[in-house]
């Protein structure tokens, strides 16, 4: 119990420190006293109007989005790993994020060509449809392939196909608004608004609530199908819910930020290692906090290191998290 309290306490403190750092860093740097003044006195602050606008309208929505979407992506990875019973499974590796990206891009291009804009809800619906389409292909392949390694390879191939079609559509688009989709298709948290944050908060909160409700069935499922059936778990219903919940969380992330790589694979492994437990009731909030921390850190890195030039967040997460995945695979191979 003490280990869990220390782990959660450390993650909360680290998240708080990153929040404060990300608010004050960037092209316009701010001191701690300026940040505190702006946050505590939004309308009566002694700071100038520009600084208030930067914090409240640009940085805070982006920070909130990084926390919510990073946590959602990590939990989606945990659900997929529970479903496939393999730590290599994740939205990005299995092509689910790429499928969501493809359908969102095609929907946005079609509507923009018609002179219409897509709403936040419309983006989530389109991304969910793409996620389910990609997941459907993965499930069909899983019926024919017994080895998880082959399934992962097929998922990567599906992702490449979806990404290639998306890039083709974006590259040959004429409208300047469509061309700007390129940054989103590479993964970016820029341009977040409070309306985006409210929408993603509602979707993620509801999905996380259902996920917590499934914590005990997931724990039983991790012990094996026979054990889960003896405990009264409806296996087929649980599998359907795991697919739907993971796809919805992945879709929400892709709809607002584009594909973010390797967070869904590496973070659940890091949290399990740190907490030394496989209990879903502890891992679900742990994965959410871990995903929020990693995504916020990587977004701050992408935004500040070469400011005012901004890196793709997916590139930054790949640099930091791919070594984690490699070490995880090596250890798994040694344990066999």
Coordinates of N, CA, C and O in Angstrom, one line a residue, residues 50-117:
X50 N -1.3 40.9 -23.0 CA -0.7 39.9 -23.9 C -0.3 38.7 -23.1 O -0.6 37.5 -23.6
X51 N 0.3 38.9 -22.0 CA 0.7 37.7 -21.1 C -0.5 36.9 -20.7 O -0.5 35.7 -20.7
X52 N -1.6 37.6 -20.3 CA -2.8 36.9 -19.9 C -3.4 36.1 -21.0 O -3.8 35.0 -20.8
X53 N -3.4 36.7 -22.2 CA -3.9 36.0 -23.4 C -3.1 34.8 -23.7 O -3.7 33.7 -24.0
X54 N -1.8 34.9 -23.6 CA -0.9 33.7 -23.9 C -1.2 32.6 -22.9 O -1.3 31.4 -23.3
X55 N -1.3 32.9 -21.6 CA -1.5 31.9 -20.6 C -2.9 31.3 -20.7 O -3.1 30.0 -20.8
X56 N -4.0 32.1 -20.8 CA -5.3 31.6 -20.7 C -5.9 31.1 -22.0 O -6.8 30.2 -22.0
X57 N -5.5 31.7 -23.1 CA -6.1 31.3 -24.4 C -5.2 30.4 -25.2 O -5.7 29.8 -26.2
X58 N -3.9 30.3 -24.9 CA -3.0 29.5 -25.7 C -2.4 28.3 -24.9 O -2.5 27.2 -25.3
X59 N -1.7 28.7 -23.8 CA -0.9 27.6 -23.1 C -1.8 26.7 -22.3 O -1.6 25.5 -22.3
X60 N -2.7 27.3 -21.5 CA -3.6 26.5 -20.6 C -4.5 25.5 -21.4 O -4.5 24.3 -21.0
X61 N -5.1 25.9 -22.5 CA -5.9 24.9 -23.2 C -5.0 23.8 -23.8 O -5.4 22.6 -23.8
X62 N -3.8 24.1 -24.2 CA -2.9 23.1 -24.8 C -2.4 22.2 -23.7 O -2.3 21.0 -23.9
X63 N -2.1 22.7 -22.5 CA -1.7 21.9 -21.4 C -2.8 20.9 -20.9 O -2.5 19.8 -20.7
X64 N -4.0 21.5 -20.8 CA -5.1 20.6 -20.4 C -5.3 19.5 -21.5 O -5.6 18.3 -21.1
X65 N -5.2 19.9 -22.8 CA -5.4 18.9 -23.8 C -4.3 17.8 -23.7 O -4.6 16.6 -23.9
X66 N -3.0 18.2 -23.4 CA -2.0 17.2 -23.3 C -2.2 16.3 -22.2 O -2.0 15.1 -22.3
X67 N -2.7 16.8 -21.1 CA -3.0 15.9 -19.9 C -4.1 14.9 -20.2 O -4.0 13.7 -20.0
X68 N -5.2 15.5 -20.8 CA -6.4 14.6 -21.0 C -6.1 13.6 -22.1 O -6.4 12.4 -22.0
X69 N -5.5 14.0 -23.2 CA -5.3 13.1 -24.4 C -4.2 12.2 -24.1 O -4.2 11.0 -24.5
X70 N -3.1 12.6 -23.4 CA -2.0 11.7 -23.0 C -2.5 10.6 -22.1 O -2.2 9.4 -22.3
X71 N -3.3 11.0 -21.1 CA -3.9 10.0 -20.2 C -4.8 9.0 -21.0 O -4.8 7.8 -20.7
X72 N -5.6 9.5 -21.9 CA -6.6 8.7 -22.6 C -5.8 7.7 -23.5 O -6.2 6.5 -23.6
X73 N -4.7 8.2 -24.1 CA -4.0 7.3 -25.0 C -3.3 6.2 -24.2 O -3.2 5.0 -24.7
X74 N -2.8 6.5 -23.1 CA -2.1 5.5 -22.3 C -3.1 4.4 -21.8 O -2.8 3.2 -21.8
X75 N -4.3 4.8 -21.4 CA -5.4 3.9 -20.9 C -5.8 3.0 -22.1 O -6.1 1.8 -22.0
X76 N -5.9 3.7 -23.3 CA -6.3 2.9 -24.5 C -5.3 1.8 -24.8 O -5.6 0.6 -25.1
X77 N -4.0 2.1 -24.6 CA -2.9 1.1 -24.7 C -3.1 0.0 -23.7 O -2.9 -1.2 -24.1
X78 N -3.4 0.3 -22.5 CA -3.6 -0.7 -21.4 C -4.7 -1.6 -21.8 O -4.6 -2.8 -21.6
X79 N -5.8 -1.1 -22.3 CA -7.0 -1.9 -22.7 C -6.7 -2.8 -23.8 O -7.1 -4.0 -23.8
X80 N -5.9 -2.3 -24.8 CA -5.6 -3.2 -25.9 C -4.6 -4.3 -25.5 O -4.7 -5.4 -26.0
X81 N -3.7 -3.9 -24.6 CA -2.7 -4.9 -24.1 C -3.5 -6.0 -23.3 O -3.1 -7.2 -23.3
X82 N -4.5 -5.6 -22.6 CA -5.3 -6.5 -21.8 C -6.1 -7.4 -22.8 O -6.3 -8.6 -22.6
X83 N -6.6 -6.8 -23.9 CA -7.4 -7.6 -24.8 C -6.6 -8.6 -25.5 O -7.0 -9.8 -25.7
X84 N -5.4 -8.2 -26.0 CA -4.5 -9.1 -26.8 C -3.6 -9.9 -25.9 O -2.9 -10.8 -26.4
X85 N -3.6 -9.6 -24.6 CA -2.7 -10.3 -23.7 C -1.2 -10.2 -24.1 O -0.5 -11.2 -24.1
X86 N -0.8 -9.0 -24.6 CA 0.5 -8.8 -25.0 C 0.9 -7.3 -24.8 O 0.2 -6.4 -25.2
X87 N 2.1 -7.1 -24.3 CA 2.5 -5.7 -24.0 C 2.9 -4.9 -25.2 O 3.1 -3.7 -25.1
X88 N 3.0 -5.5 -26.4 CA 3.4 -4.8 -27.6 C 2.2 -4.1 -28.2 O 2.3 -3.2 -29.1
X89 N 1.0 -4.6 -27.9 CA -0.2 -4.0 -28.5 C -0.4 -2.5 -28.1 O -0.1 -2.1 -27.0
X90 N -0.8 -1.7 -29.1 CA -1.1 -0.3 -28.8 C -1.8 0.3 -30.0 O -1.7 -0.2 -31.1
X91 N -2.5 1.5 -29.8 CA -3.2 2.1 -30.9 C -2.3 2.5 -32.1 O -2.7 2.3 -33.2
X92 N -1.1 2.9 -31.8 CA -0.2 3.4 -32.9 C 0.3 2.2 -33.6 O 0.3 2.1 -34.9
X93 N 0.8 1.2 -32.9 CA 1.4 0.0 -33.5 C 0.4 -0.8 -34.3 O 0.7 -1.3 -35.4
X94 N -0.8 -1.0 -33.8 CA -1.8 -1.8 -34.5 C -2.5 -1.0 -35.6 O -3.4 -1.6 -36.2
X95 N -2.1 0.2 -35.9 CA -2.7 0.9 -37.0 C -4.0 1.6 -36.7 O -4.6 2.2 -37.6
X96 N -4.5 1.6 -35.5 CA -5.8 2.1 -35.1 C -5.7 3.7 -35.2 O -6.7 4.3 -35.7
X97 N -4.6 4.3 -34.7 CA -4.5 5.7 -34.8 C -4.4 6.2 -36.3 O -5.0 7.2 -36.6
X98 N -3.7 5.4 -37.1 CA -3.6 5.8 -38.5 C -5.0 5.7 -39.2 O -5.3 6.5 -40.1
X99 N -5.8 4.6 -38.9 CA -7.1 4.5 -39.4 C -8.0 5.7 -39.1 O -8.7 6.2 -39.9
X100 N -7.9 6.1 -37.8 CA -8.7 7.3 -37.4 C -8.2 8.5 -38.1 O -9.0 9.3 -38.6
X101 N -6.9 8.7 -38.3 CA -6.3 9.8 -39.0 C -6.8 9.9 -40.4 O -7.2 10.9 -40.9
X102 N -6.9 8.7 -41.1 CA -7.3 8.7 -42.5 C -8.7 9.2 -42.6 O -9.0 10.0 -43.5
X103 N -9.7 8.6 -41.8 CA -11.1 9.0 -42.0 C -11.3 10.5 -41.6 O -12.1 11.2 -42.3
X104 N -10.6 10.9 -40.6 CA -10.8 12.4 -40.2 C -10.3 13.3 -41.3 O -10.9 14.3 -41.7
X105 N -9.1 12.9 -41.9 CA -8.5 13.7 -42.9 C -9.5 13.8 -44.2 O -9.7 14.8 -44.7
X106 N -10.0 12.6 -44.5 CA -10.9 12.5 -45.7 C -12.2 13.3 -45.4 O -12.7 14.0 -46.3
X107 N -12.7 13.2 -44.2 CA -13.9 14.0 -43.8 C -13.7 15.5 -43.9 O -14.5 16.2 -44.4
X108 N -12.5 15.9 -43.3 CA -12.2 17.3 -43.3 C -12.0 17.9 -44.7 O -12.5 19.0 -45.1
X109 N -11.3 17.1 -45.5 CA -11.1 17.5 -46.9 C -12.4 17.7 -47.7 O -12.6 18.6 -48.4
X110 N -13.3 16.7 -47.5 CA -14.6 16.7 -48.2 C -15.4 17.9 -47.8 O -15.9 18.6 -48.6
X111 N -15.5 18.2 -46.5 CA -16.3 19.3 -46.0 C -15.7 20.6 -46.4 O -16.4 21.6 -46.7
X112 N -14.3 20.7 -46.3 CA -13.7 22.0 -46.7 C -13.9 22.3 -48.2 O -14.0 23.5 -48.6
X113 N -13.9 21.3 -49.0 CA -14.1 21.5 -50.4 C -15.5 22.0 -50.6 O -15.8 22.7 -51.6
X114 N -16.5 21.6 -49.7 CA -17.8 22.1 -49.8 C -18.0 23.4 -49.1 O -19.2 23.9 -49.0
X115 N -17.0 24.0 -48.5 CA -17.1 25.2 -47.8 C -17.6 25.1 -46.4 O -18.1 26.1 -45.9
X116 N -17.5 24.0 -45.8 CA -18.0 23.8 -44.5 C -16.9 23.3 -43.5 O -16.0 22.7 -44.0
X117 N -17.1 23.6 -42.3 CA -16.1 23.2 -41.2 C -16.7 22.0 -40.4 O -17.9 21.9 -40.2

